[in-house]
Tab-separated table of C-alpha atoms and ligand atoms in Angstrom:
chain	number	residue	atom	x	y	z
A	1	MET	CA	-0.248	0.208	0.105
A	2	THR	CA	1.345	3.267	-0.691
A	3	ILE	CA	1.199	6.514	1.513
A	4	TYR	CA	0.650	9.140	-0.853
A	5	LEU	CA	2.197	12.207	0.184
A	6	ASP	CA	2.295	14.078	-3.202
A	7	HIS	CA	-0.899	15.974	-2.681
A	8	ALA	CA	0.865	19.298	-4.215
A	9	ALA	CA	1.969	17.109	-7.153
A	10	THR	CA	-1.981	16.138	-7.956
A	11	THR	CA	-5.069	15.075	-5.448
A	12	PRO	CA	-7.125	12.209	-5.965
A	13	LEU	CA	-10.450	12.871	-7.183
A	14	ALA	CA	-13.264	13.323	-4.556
A	15	GLY	CA	-15.961	10.607	-4.641
A	16	GLU	CA	-18.422	13.762	-4.197
A	17	VAL	CA	-16.646	15.824	-7.370
A	18	LEU	CA	-16.938	12.712	-9.542
A	19	ALA	CA	-20.908	12.091	-8.953
A	20	ALA	CA	-21.723	15.484	-9.708
A	21	MET	CA	-19.423	15.245	-12.849
A	22	ARG	CA	-20.981	11.791	-14.231
A	23	PRO	CA	-23.767	13.354	-15.594
A	24	TYR	CA	-22.033	15.285	-18.070
A	25	LEU	CA	-19.912	11.849	-18.541
A	26	GLU	CA	-22.321	10.348	-19.654
A	27	ALA	CA	-26.448	11.628	-20.786
A	28	GLU	CA	-25.523	15.085	-20.798
A	29	HIS	CA	-23.006	15.261	-23.568
A	30	GLY	CA	-24.006	18.158	-25.216
A	31	ASN	CA	-21.726	21.905	-26.266
A	32	PRO	CA	-22.595	24.552	-24.279
A	33	SER	CA	-22.663	26.807	-26.755
A	34	SER	CA	-25.958	24.585	-28.510
A	35	SER	CA	-29.136	26.692	-28.348
A	36	HIS	CA	-31.113	23.292	-28.160
A	37	ALA	CA	-31.809	21.275	-25.099
A	38	ARG	CA	-28.955	19.240	-24.768
A	39	GLY	CA	-27.033	22.393	-25.043
A	40	ARG	CA	-28.767	24.245	-22.815
A	41	ALA	CA	-28.429	21.190	-19.753
A	42	ALA	CA	-24.316	21.620	-20.622
A	43	ARG	CA	-24.707	25.061	-20.599
A	44	ALA	CA	-26.277	25.311	-16.815
A	45	GLY	CA	-23.861	22.471	-15.150
A	46	VAL	CA	-20.958	25.505	-16.660
A	47	GLU	CA	-22.928	28.053	-15.639
A	48	GLN	CA	-23.296	26.740	-12.128
A	49	SER	CA	-19.681	25.910	-11.686
A	50	ARG	CA	-18.824	29.642	-12.533
A	51	GLU	CA	-21.132	30.547	-9.844
A	52	GLN	CA	-19.288	27.977	-7.488
A	53	VAL	CA	-15.924	29.054	-8.155
A	54	ALA	CA	-17.125	32.863	-8.287
A	55	ALA	CA	-18.221	32.076	-4.242
A	56	ALA	CA	-15.154	30.730	-3.135
A	57	LEU	CA	-13.233	33.442	-4.590
A	58	GLY	CA	-15.967	36.650	-3.514
A	59	VAL	CA	-15.548	37.705	-7.195
A	60	THR	CA	-18.973	37.563	-9.762
A	61	PRO	CA	-19.376	34.839	-12.009
A	62	LEU	CA	-18.221	37.080	-15.327
A	63	GLU	CA	-14.989	37.198	-13.675
A	64	VAL	CA	-14.711	33.829	-14.048
A	65	LEU	CA	-12.950	32.127	-17.406
A	66	PHE	CA	-12.541	28.279	-17.704
A	67	THR	CA	-9.267	26.919	-18.834
A	68	SER	CA	-7.449	24.029	-19.292
A	69	GLY	CA	-5.605	24.334	-15.299
A	70	GLY	CA	-3.109	26.323	-14.363
A	71	THR	CA	-0.354	26.315	-16.424
A	72	GLU	CA	-2.849	28.056	-19.322
A	73	SER	CA	-4.366	30.687	-16.686
A	74	ASP	CA	-0.945	31.591	-16.068
A	75	ASN	CA	-0.185	31.698	-19.706
A	76	ALA	CA	-3.283	33.771	-20.106
A	77	ALA	CA	-3.212	36.206	-17.640
A	78	VAL	CA	0.495	37.236	-18.063
A	79	LYS	CA	1.064	37.321	-21.874
A	80	GLY	CA	-3.023	38.742	-22.272
A	81	MET	CA	-2.313	41.527	-19.528
A	82	ALA	CA	0.881	42.431	-20.784
A	83	TRP	CA	-0.063	42.893	-24.276
A	84	THR	CA	-3.047	44.299	-23.530
A	85	ALA	CA	-1.424	46.885	-21.590
A	86	ARG	CA	1.103	47.510	-23.745
A	87	GLU	CA	-1.634	48.185	-26.686
A	88	ALA	CA	-2.993	51.245	-24.494
A	89	GLY	CA	0.420	52.314	-24.636
A	90	ARG	CA	0.746	52.306	-20.988
A	91	GLY	CA	4.163	50.408	-20.508
A	92	ALA	CA	5.964	46.907	-21.108
A	93	HIS	CA	7.751	46.635	-17.896
A	94	LEU	CA	6.859	43.463	-15.877
A	95	VAL	CA	7.884	42.638	-12.279
A	96	THR	CA	7.825	38.811	-10.862
A	97	THR	CA	9.278	36.809	-8.305
A	98	GLY	CA	12.271	33.938	-8.569
A	99	LEU	CA	9.907	31.910	-6.734
A	100	GLU	CA	6.984	31.935	-9.273
A	101	HIS	CA	5.966	28.646	-11.174
A	102	HIS	CA	7.206	28.122	-14.364
A	103	ALA	CA	3.772	28.963	-16.083
A	104	VAL	CA	4.473	32.729	-15.011
A	105	GLY	CA	8.061	32.795	-14.845
A	106	ASP	CA	8.701	31.328	-18.287
A	107	SER	CA	5.914	33.467	-19.669
A	108	ALA	CA	7.442	36.373	-18.329
A	109	ALA	CA	11.023	35.760	-19.525
A	110	TRP	CA	9.435	34.756	-23.036
A	111	LEU	CA	7.397	38.392	-23.342
A	112	ALA	CA	10.908	39.968	-22.379
A	113	GLU	CA	13.128	37.321	-24.771
A	114	HIS	CA	11.270	37.376	-27.655
A	115	GLN	CA	8.451	40.581	-27.733
A	116	GLY	CA	10.352	43.363	-26.061
A	117	PHE	CA	9.457	43.694	-22.887
A	118	ASP	CA	11.358	44.605	-19.735
A	119	LEU	CA	11.705	42.633	-16.969
A	120	THR	CA	12.222	42.496	-12.938
A	121	VAL	CA	12.482	39.301	-11.296
A	122	VAL	CA	12.609	39.971	-7.910
A	123	PRO	CA	14.270	37.356	-5.624
A	124	PRO	CA	13.189	35.857	-2.296
A	125	GLU	CA	14.370	36.139	0.964
A	126	ARG	CA	16.292	33.255	2.333
A	127	ASP	CA	13.085	32.220	4.363
A	128	GLY	CA	11.287	31.473	1.374
A	129	VAL	CA	9.161	34.512	1.097
A	130	VAL	CA	9.242	37.932	-0.885
A	131	ASP	CA	9.706	41.195	1.012
A	132	PRO	CA	6.816	43.360	-0.020
A	133	ASP	CA	9.379	46.866	0.120
A	134	ARG	CA	11.965	45.410	-2.108
A	135	LEU	CA	8.722	44.120	-4.649
A	136	LEU	CA	7.236	46.876	-4.382
A	137	ASP	CA	11.133	49.311	-4.892
A	138	ALA	CA	10.938	47.130	-8.573
A	139	VAL	CA	7.117	49.282	-9.300
A	140	ARG	CA	8.299	51.770	-12.241
A	141	PRO	CA	5.610	54.371	-14.070
A	142	ASP	CA	5.559	52.079	-17.252
A	143	THR	CA	5.035	49.143	-15.136
A	144	VAL	CA	2.312	47.170	-16.543
A	145	LEU	CA	1.447	43.594	-14.601
A	146	VAL	CA	2.945	42.612	-11.554
A	147	SER	CA	2.604	38.540	-10.570
A	148	VAL	CA	3.569	37.049	-7.818
A	149	MET	CA	2.184	33.426	-6.291
A	150	ALA	CA	-0.018	33.408	-3.379
A	151	ALA	CA	1.986	29.729	-2.148
A	152	ASN	CA	4.748	28.427	-3.100
A	153	ASN	CA	4.496	24.705	-5.083
A	154	GLU	CA	7.487	23.751	-3.480
A	155	ILE	CA	8.739	24.877	-0.255
A	156	GLY	CA	5.071	26.288	0.885
A	157	THR	CA	6.050	29.210	1.600
A	158	VAL	CA	2.917	31.916	1.589
A	159	GLN	CA	3.722	35.189	0.023
A	160	PRO	CA	1.822	38.516	1.881
A	161	LEU	CA	-0.196	39.345	-0.793
A	162	ASP	CA	-1.960	41.461	1.874
A	163	VAL	CA	0.908	43.733	1.914
A	164	ILE	CA	1.683	43.484	-1.583
A	165	GLY	CA	-1.969	44.003	-2.810
A	166	PRO	CA	-2.960	46.903	-1.812
A	167	ALA	CA	0.091	48.930	-2.187
A	168	LEU	CA	-0.196	48.294	-5.966
A	169	ARG	CA	-3.518	49.006	-6.222
A	170	GLU	CA	-2.432	52.557	-4.875
A	171	ARG	CA	-0.362	52.757	-7.938
A	172	GLY	CA	-3.020	51.565	-10.124
A	173	VAL	CA	-0.658	48.033	-11.209
A	174	PRO	CA	-2.899	45.106	-11.433
A	175	LEU	CA	-1.259	42.049	-9.947
A	176	HIS	CA	-1.866	38.709	-11.295
A	177	THR	CA	-1.252	36.038	-8.576
A	178	ASP	CA	-0.927	32.122	-9.199
A	179	ALA	CA	-3.541	31.057	-6.404
A	180	VAL	CA	-2.898	26.808	-7.750
A	181	GLN	CA	-1.486	25.677	-4.261
A	182	ALA	CA	-2.669	28.238	-2.211
A	183	PHE	CA	-6.634	28.162	-2.760
A	184	GLY	CA	-8.725	26.610	-0.015
A	185	ARG	CA	-5.460	25.682	2.425
A	186	VAL	CA	-4.838	29.995	3.346
A	187	ARG	CA	-6.505	33.221	3.668
A	188	LEU	CA	-7.358	34.746	-0.066
A	189	ASP	CA	-9.109	37.999	0.002
A	190	CYS	CA	-9.472	39.283	-4.093
A	191	ASP	CA	-11.156	42.234	-3.056
A	192	ALA	CA	-9.493	43.741	0.006
A	193	TRP	CA	-5.625	42.606	-1.221
A	194	GLY	CA	-6.884	44.283	-5.451
A	195	ILE	CA	-6.226	41.068	-7.140
A	196	GLY	CA	-6.800	41.712	-10.791
A	197	ALA	CA	-5.917	38.050	-11.973
A	198	LEU	CA	-5.624	34.623	-10.410
A	199	ALA	CA	-4.912	31.177	-11.346
A	200	LEU	CA	-6.248	28.175	-9.953
A	201	SER	CA	-5.843	24.464	-10.996
A	202	ALA	CA	-9.075	21.763	-10.337
A	203	HIS	CA	-6.004	19.056	-10.242
A	204	LYS	CA	-5.295	20.214	-6.781
A	205	ILE	CA	-8.663	20.365	-5.196
A	206	SER	CA	-9.910	16.506	-5.717
A	207	GLY	CA	-11.032	17.921	-8.888
A	208	PRO	CA	-10.118	16.489	-12.145
A	209	LYS	CA	-6.538	17.054	-14.460
A	210	GLY	CA	-7.055	19.424	-17.327
A	211	VAL	CA	-9.480	22.139	-15.826
A	212	GLY	CA	-8.395	25.627	-14.193
A	213	VAL	CA	-10.121	28.889	-14.302
A	214	LEU	CA	-8.495	32.331	-14.281
A	215	MET	CA	-10.005	34.869	-12.722
A	216	LEU	CA	-10.402	38.145	-14.949
A	217	ARG	CA	-11.776	41.552	-13.126
A	218	ARG	CA	-13.997	42.251	-15.571
A	219	HIS	CA	-12.226	46.240	-16.234
A	220	LEU	CA	-8.997	44.290	-16.998
A	221	GLY	CA	-8.590	42.756	-20.740
A	222	ALA	CA	-5.704	40.214	-21.679
A	223	GLN	CA	-5.598	39.613	-25.245
A	224	PRO	CA	-6.298	36.242	-25.998
A	225	VAL	CA	-2.836	33.509	-26.412
A	226	LEU	CA	-5.842	30.928	-27.990
A	227	HIS	CA	-7.559	32.283	-31.598
A	228	GLY	CA	-11.105	31.003	-32.253
A	229	GLY	CA	-15.153	30.481	-31.517
A	230	GLY	CA	-14.740	33.846	-29.249
A	231	GLN	CA	-15.474	31.788	-25.399
A	232	GLU	CA	-14.791	32.640	-21.995
A	233	ARG	CA	-15.004	36.328	-22.513
A	234	GLY	CA	-13.013	36.247	-25.902
A	235	VAL	CA	-9.996	35.458	-23.965
A	236	ARG	CA	-10.096	31.402	-23.745
A	237	SER	CA	-11.631	29.983	-27.169
A	238	GLY	CA	-12.499	26.478	-27.517
A	239	THR	CA	-14.758	24.139	-26.536
A	240	LEU	CA	-16.128	23.955	-23.015
A	241	ASN	CA	-14.602	20.616	-20.873
A	242	THR	CA	-18.058	20.200	-18.975
A	243	PRO	CA	-17.586	17.539	-17.187
A	244	GLY	CA	-14.677	18.799	-16.106
A	245	ILE	CA	-15.645	22.553	-15.647
A	246	VAL	CA	-18.550	20.763	-13.287
A	247	GLY	CA	-16.316	18.846	-11.364
A	248	CYS	CA	-13.706	21.889	-10.642
A	249	GLY	CA	-16.713	23.795	-9.564
A	250	ALA	CA	-18.244	20.855	-7.133
A	251	ALA	CA	-14.404	20.595	-6.195
A	252	ALA	CA	-13.909	24.613	-5.163
A	253	GLU	CA	-17.225	24.376	-3.496
A	254	LEU	CA	-15.917	21.027	-1.390
A	255	THR	CA	-12.513	22.485	-0.509
A	256	CYS	CA	-14.187	25.961	0.975
A	257	ARG	CA	-16.680	24.300	2.614
A	258	THR	CA	-14.411	21.998	4.589
A	259	MET	CA	-11.807	24.529	4.499
A	260	ALA	CA	-12.485	25.667	8.687
A	261	THR	CA	-12.261	21.856	9.829
A	262	GLU	CA	-9.640	21.188	6.749
A	263	VAL	CA	-6.644	23.352	7.427
A	264	PRO	CA	-6.035	22.687	11.307
A	265	ARG	CA	-5.834	18.972	10.732
A	266	LEU	CA	-3.370	19.142	8.355
A	267	CYS	CA	-1.725	22.014	10.309
A	268	ALA	CA	-1.712	19.371	12.827
A	269	LEU	CA	-0.474	16.368	10.337
A	270	ARG	CA	2.644	18.784	9.515
A	271	GLU	CA	3.721	19.362	12.764
A	272	ARG	CA	3.583	16.379	13.535
A	273	LEU	CA	5.874	15.231	10.303
A	274	THR	CA	7.957	17.930	11.144
A	275	ALA	CA	8.689	16.538	14.156
A	276	GLY	CA	9.620	13.082	13.011
A	277	LEU	CA	11.509	13.934	9.727
A	278	LEU	CA	13.586	16.624	11.695
A	279	ALA	CA	14.103	14.263	14.206
A	280	VAL	CA	16.933	12.905	12.163
A	281	GLU	CA	20.099	13.945	12.389
A	282	GLY	CA	21.403	16.386	9.862
A	283	VAL	CA	17.863	17.033	8.448
A	284	GLY	CA	16.682	20.740	7.918
A	285	LEU	CA	13.399	22.610	7.397
A	286	ASN	CA	13.344	24.291	4.131
A	287	GLY	CA	10.983	27.876	4.108
A	288	ASP	CA	9.559	29.950	6.985
A	289	ALA	CA	8.379	27.480	9.315
A	290	HIS	CA	5.215	29.396	10.451
A	291	ARG	CA	4.153	31.283	7.201
A	292	ARG	CA	3.591	27.869	5.092
A	293	LEU	CA	1.155	25.795	3.554
A	294	PRO	CA	-0.392	23.616	6.118
A	295	HIS	CA	0.065	21.059	4.157
A	296	ASN	CA	3.227	21.682	2.434
A	297	VAL	CA	6.990	19.969	4.343
A	298	HIS	CA	10.319	20.510	2.897
A	299	VAL	CA	13.272	18.840	4.027
A	300	SER	CA	16.778	19.283	3.388
A	301	VAL	CA	18.876	15.913	4.190
A	302	ALA	CA	22.548	15.908	4.067
A	303	GLY	CA	24.538	12.949	3.672
A	304	CYS	CA	22.053	11.809	0.978
A	305	ASP	CA	21.282	12.052	-3.319
A	306	GLY	CA	17.904	13.200	-3.197
A	307	GLU	CA	16.708	10.333	-6.241
A	308	ALA	CA	18.161	7.897	-4.591
A	309	LEU	CA	16.797	8.900	-1.218
A	310	LEU	CA	13.120	9.662	-3.201
A	311	PHE	CA	13.609	6.085	-5.024
A	312	ALA	CA	14.186	4.240	-1.470
A	313	LEU	CA	10.946	5.760	-0.216
A	314	ASP	CA	9.423	4.934	-3.375
A	315	MET	CA	10.155	1.363	-3.039
A	316	ALA	CA	9.311	0.820	0.311
A	317	GLY	CA	6.060	2.629	0.020
A	318	VAL	CA	5.950	6.520	0.498
A	319	ALA	CA	5.235	9.023	-2.366
A	320	ALA	CA	6.988	12.184	-2.147
A	321	SER	CA	8.706	14.674	-4.414
A	322	ALA	CA	12.254	15.198	-4.874
A	323	GLY	CA	11.012	19.223	-5.557
A	324	SER	CA	8.194	20.620	-8.724
A	325	ALA	CA	6.554	17.260	-10.001
A	326	CYS	CA	5.899	19.559	-12.549
A	327	GLN	CA	9.467	19.265	-13.648
A	328	SER	CA	10.274	16.117	-12.250
A	329	GLY	CA	13.630	14.266	-13.836
A	330	ALA	CA	15.125	17.432	-13.434
A	331	ALA	CA	18.395	16.583	-11.511
A	332	ALA	CA	19.796	19.665	-10.197
A	333	PRO	CA	18.010	21.895	-7.923
A	334	SER	CA	15.198	24.270	-8.638
A	335	HIS	CA	15.230	27.725	-9.412
A	336	VAL	CA	13.433	27.790	-5.932
A	337	LEU	CA	16.203	26.147	-3.864
A	338	THR	CA	18.735	27.916	-6.085
A	339	ALA	CA	17.297	31.189	-4.930
A	340	ILE	CA	17.007	30.939	-1.204
A	341	GLY	CA	20.622	29.237	-1.217
A	342	ALA	CA	19.707	25.624	-0.848
A	343	PRO	CA	22.568	23.647	-0.941
A	344	PRO	CA	22.863	21.448	-3.990
A	345	ASP	CA	25.332	19.152	-2.502
A	346	ARG	CA	21.977	17.389	-0.355
A	347	ALA	CA	18.400	15.827	-0.985
A	348	HIS	CA	15.509	17.996	-0.911
A	349	LEU	CA	12.317	16.133	-0.375
A	350	ARG	CA	8.948	17.551	-0.494
A	351	PHE	CA	5.742	15.501	1.745
A	352	THR	CA	2.619	17.190	1.534
A	353	CYS	CA	-0.908	15.631	2.937
A	354	GLY	CA	-4.606	15.186	1.803
A	355	ARG	CA	-7.579	14.781	3.030
A	356	SER	CA	-6.977	11.383	3.700
A	357	THR	CA	-3.837	11.142	4.986
A	358	THR	CA	-3.867	10.512	8.614
A	359	ALA	CA	-1.795	10.845	11.575
A	360	THR	CA	-0.786	6.696	11.616
A	361	ASP	CA	0.296	7.497	7.757
A	362	VAL	CA	2.725	10.300	8.820
A	363	ASP	CA	4.046	8.288	11.751
A	364	ALA	CA	4.604	5.638	9.261
A	365	ALA	CA	6.555	7.712	6.874
A	366	VAL	CA	8.800	9.024	9.157
A	367	ALA	CA	9.579	5.880	10.133
A	368	VAL	CA	10.409	4.646	6.540
A	369	PHE	CA	12.092	7.862	6.010
A	370	THR	CA	14.075	7.444	9.283
A	371	ASP	CA	14.960	3.709	8.047
A	372	ALA	CA	16.112	4.644	4.503
A	373	VAL	CA	18.481	7.591	5.699
A	374	ASP	CA	20.074	5.495	7.670
A	375	SER	CA	20.801	2.699	4.977
A	376	LEU	CA	21.376	4.966	2.008
A	377	ARG	CA	24.239	7.113	4.957
A	378	ALA	CA	25.873	3.514	5.343
A	379	ALA	CA	25.761	2.908	1.207
A	380	GLY	CA	27.331	6.408	0.754
A	381	GLY	CA	24.720	8.515	0.419
A	382	GLY	CA	24.076	6.842	-3.205
A	383	TYR	CA	25.514	9.789	-5.069
A	384	LEU	CA	26.365	8.427	-8.414
B	1	PLP	N1	1.184	26.779	-10.932
B	1	PLP	C1	1.624	25.891	-9.275
B	1	PLP	C2	1.959	26.694	-8.478
B	1	PLP	C3	1.107	24.987	-9.663
B	1	PLP	O1	2.006	23.748	-8.719
B	1	PLP	C4	1.337	24.058	-10.558
B	1	PLP	C5	1.292	21.991	-11.142
B	1	PLP	O2	1.689	21.841	-10.575
B	1	PLP	C6	0.461	24.743	-11.600
B	1	PLP	C7	0.412	26.600	-11.824
B	1	PLP	C8	0.594	24.055	-13.231
B	1	PLP	O3	-1.118	23.728	-13.067
B	1	PLP	P1	-1.017	23.080	-14.039
B	1	PLP	O4	-1.011	20.958	-13.445
B	1	PLP	O5	-3.155	22.828	-13.783
B	1	PLP	O6	-1.241	22.849	-15.588
């Protein structure tokens, strides 16, 4: 049996989400853009989901656009908003951080490399949190977009959007945030923090893969990346993925409904897991101990190779991650670990709990980890 501690990579589909999707995988197969009864039934499912997501985010349904996932939402926001602002003559300077997921970081870098935008990447501090003053100092009169993730996918640090957002609003600069990991796990206040655009992904919150949300304020425009039928306010053309979208709404609703009980439960598991892992000599926590996602523990292990340790855990039935699953296979330390100065000669492992994780799972995983580290060190660390 596997102890699955990789919920930041993806979460299992919740039973009630699958139940909500099922009619749209079977009888209700219509195209939501068709005007006949079958189409209208599919459209009703899509619009109900839009309302569920809007309620979960505290925005209006008009501001919720469905995409194929977090990657597409980030691309659509960063590229689309940058193009719109430049076309309107507002400038061509972008600000982002050294913590961003590649969906944001590479989009911004591509705009700089191929489209003539000027890009400032603000590094995080050693605790994995961006200093708001440092970020705001990077903003110029020609800055058209700032993108700061709500919480990091690797080391789990939560970023100070509550300070950054209102300061940007005062300066009239739109804020985009990648909330793929943060949604349902930490507080997000789109209104109070002046969030202009936000990305979500259903498969990180017990929903299906291949569907996500771009929350885009009504007053903000985003030139489309995809051209076609003009669906989703013209920002995201393509026939809507009705079952996926219905699942996304059900997952957002489930996540919000259970947040008050699930978050403290996950925090308790995180503390238990952290204590167990740090009890092993030569193991240190990455990222601030308090400003972090409730389900994330990220450690560095001295005297062990990361891939070798991950393999040993896997063989013993514990699924964890050596950084970000979105780029797994990469042997070098990620840009995030490099940015916070994590030593490259250590194993860096991420453990992320979820809805079905229990204290028994955590204790068993700690025991497996302790044995694996001992055996690997005894065998020379597993370095190639
Ligand atoms: N942004 C963050 C912070 C993520 O963790 C991920 C996935 O790991 C993504 C974006 C990409 O989301 P998706 O898998 O839906 O494309």
